[in-house]
Amino acid sequence: MKHTILIIEDEKPVRKFLTAGLSTSDYKIIEAEKGHEGIVLATQYLPDVILVDLGLPDIDGIELIREIREWYKASIIVISARWKENEKVAALDAGADDYLTKPFGMNELQARIRVALRNNSRTGEFRKDGFVFEKEFLKVDFESRSVFINSEKIHLTPIEYKLLSVMIKYAGKVVTHRQLLEEVWGGEKGEDFNQYARVYMAHLRRKIEPDPAHPKILITEVGVGYRLTTD
Amino acid sequence: MQILTGNDLKLLAISKIYLATFAIVACCTLLSFLSKDFLTEGDVAMIYLLGVVAVSSRFSWMHSITAVFLSVALTNFLFVPPFYTFHVENIRSVITFIVMFIVGTVVTWLSVSLRKHNEEMKIKEAEKTRFMQQNEENRIRSEKEKLKNDLLSSIAHDLRTPLSSISGTASVLLQKMNDIKDDTRSDMLKTISDEAFRLGRLVENILNITKLESTDFVVKKVWYPLEEIIGSAVSRVEKLYKDRELRISIPDEMIMIKVDPILIEQVIINLLENAAKYSFEKTSITVYAEVSDNLVVVGVVDKGPGVKETNIPEIFEKFQQFRSNSDMNSGSGIGLSVCKAIIKVHKGLIFAENTPDGFKVAFSLPFDETFKPEEVI
């Protein structure tokens, strides 16, 4: 079955190249030029992935995401300019699942969409008994709560283990500092608390990555959060 | 006292200042009246003169003279026998009144002229300051104007280079689509794609420099592990320069720095891009970090031809470009000046030198604020 992708983007050339790039794969593309039109089409088609440009003429991108997120369960990917980190974080906190920075290549977009589709189908499946996560040199056995690097068991503190499992839960997707804090420590924390997440993540990375400054699995999205790579 | 209150009420409408004048005189009267058993005429006169000094130091000569007349009259009426009349029995009292009047007038005159002089000085001073400010403003404005012009011409030049290769290549592709060999075609398409990305990075830098130079820009510093910033910068550049070997050499211990991570990442990206642009293919580029007592130094070393010693101080100035190599990309003069601006807002230093290992550009940041995890736990 073809997956449906809704593109909400006001600039025609961008829409055109997105459609051209994605149509060759197994996707059915629906286009919306404006935010309100996008909301209507989303309710009509229930797409598997929604791509939203944040700079829409008729409605604020963050507002749009919040509105769609009220009832929409599948993935929302935001397209944003690089220098607008705050906007990205706001979009992710409003309910977007991932973002792409302009300018981006088709490979990058296709990879993000694959991750989004995988996450759609995996909702609820995570943490089933016997679930084992494996990626390159890292292996996590959730049943026995053990972590292996190159088949060698390593020791993680409870917080580090929790951090790692949250990152695996959202594998491929970017996780903001705030989301991490909420998932690992619970509750709403102030922005000052973000550094807490960074310190623990740095510790975790030291235990997992052979070269922490050149990570292969736990990637930093500076100013936004982290991503556990899946490609 | 009743007469005085009546007077006060009648004159209330005239002006607030007169009211204040009367209030001061009334205070002197009250003070003298309450302690009249211990005071001589002379003492009373002194108290009233004090009031005149108070009035003349704040209000105009008219009010002050009014206060003088009132004081003399009230002294006569209340404190000089026969009391509660304006008759005078003693010749000494007349002398008191005359002295009171003269001293009061002189005080008024002195104080008012002193104030006038001060005000004139103030106005002159203000005019002088305004003049100097205007001069300074004009100077800044013309400097900004020049900067803007330089920036615009540099941007125009820098944008034109990738734009012309994009439009040129695209037009050739459009025209001769079928005559071009497959691998040439994919080469040309790659050129378009690469140049477009280069254009994007250029726009990023231009936006950064305008942001940094706006007066209301405030750098938002947070604690960040240095390795995260370096790692992220490396991973961004790595994709673009696959033929270079990127080496990272940073201390094992975790270094937390308080910076705007996106701006510092941009500095490292710019340094890495420059290194890749101006060094030879298949050589290595090293990113290193060092910590001393109160400094963190981060640098990038490439194996390129370097920069002539005499030109080194100028490479961080806007629109200067001293490294060039026949077949290498022509650079944008903007990258290093963005770095300089970013490091400046972080109160750090940026410098370059030719070393035996290659050409090095590095920046240092103050490291006196040590990160304590307890602060956040």
Coordinates of C-alpha atoms in Angstrom, one line a residue, chain A residues 82-83 85-86 88 99 101-105 108 177 191-193 195-196 198-203 205-206 211-215 219-226, chain B residues 196-197 200 203-204 207 211 220 222-225 227-232 234 236 238-239 246 248 250-256 261-262 265-266 269 371 376-377:
Chain A
R82 CA 18.9 26.8 10.0
W83 CA 19.4 29.9 12.0
E85 CA 16.8 27.2 16.4
N86 CA 14.2 28.5 18.7
K88 CA 12.6 24.4 15.7
Y99 CA 12.7 18.7 11.4
T101 CA 17.0 22.2 7.8
K102 CA 16.9 24.2 4.6
P103 CA 18.6 23.7 2.3
F104 CA 18.4 19.9 2.5
G105 CA 19.0 17.1 0.0
E108 CA 18.0 13.5 3.8
H177 CA 16.4 18.7 25.7
E191 CA 15.4 26.0 30.7
D192 CA 18.3 26.1 33.1
F193 CA 17.7 22.4 33.6
Q195 CA 22.3 21.6 30.9
Y196 CA 21.5 18.8 33.3
R198 CA 23.5 17.7 28.4
V199 CA 25.9 16.6 31.2
Y200 CA 24.2 13.2 31.5
M201 CA 24.2 12.8 27.8
A202 CA 27.9 13.5 27.6
H203 CA 28.5 10.9 30.3
R205 CA 28.2 9.1 25.2
R206 CA 31.5 8.5 26.9
D211 CA 35.2 8.6 20.2
P212 CA 32.8 10.9 22.1
A213 CA 33.7 13.9 20.0
H214 CA 32.9 12.0 16.8
P215 CA 29.8 10.1 17.8
I219 CA 24.3 12.6 17.5
T220 CA 24.1 16.2 18.8
E221 CA 21.7 18.6 17.2
V222 CA 23.3 21.7 18.6
G223 CA 20.8 24.0 20.3
V224 CA 18.0 21.6 19.8
G225 CA 18.7 18.2 21.3
Y226 CA 19.9 14.7 20.3
Chain B
A196 CA 23.5 25.7 -4.3
F197 CA 24.5 24.4 -0.9
G200 CA 23.0 28.4 1.4
V203 CA 23.5 33.2 3.3
E204 CA 23.8 31.7 6.7
L207 CA 22.5 36.5 8.3
K211 CA 22.5 39.6 13.5
K220 CA 22.5 33.9 25.0
V222 CA 24.3 28.2 28.2
W223 CA 26.5 25.5 29.5
Y224 CA 27.5 23.1 26.7
P225 CA 30.0 20.2 26.5
E227 CA 32.8 17.9 22.5
E228 CA 29.2 18.2 21.4
I229 CA 29.8 21.5 19.6
I230 CA 32.9 20.2 17.9
G231 CA 31.3 16.9 17.1
S232 CA 28.4 18.5 15.5
V234 CA 32.7 18.1 12.2
R236 CA 28.3 18.9 9.2
E238 CA 32.5 16.0 6.9
K239 CA 29.7 15.4 4.5
L246 CA 39.3 15.0 9.8
I248 CA 39.9 15.5 16.4
I250 CA 40.6 17.1 22.5
P251 CA 41.2 16.3 26.1
D252 CA 39.6 13.3 27.6
E253 CA 37.9 15.1 30.5
M254 CA 34.6 16.7 29.8
I255 CA 34.9 20.4 29.2
M256 CA 31.8 22.5 29.8
P261 CA 26.4 26.8 21.1
I262 CA 25.1 27.6 17.7
E265 CA 29.5 25.8 16.1
Q266 CA 29.3 28.3 13.3
I269 CA 32.3 25.1 10.8
F371 CA 30.8 24.5 35.7
V376 CA 21.7 22.3 38.3
I377 CA 20.9 19.2 40.3

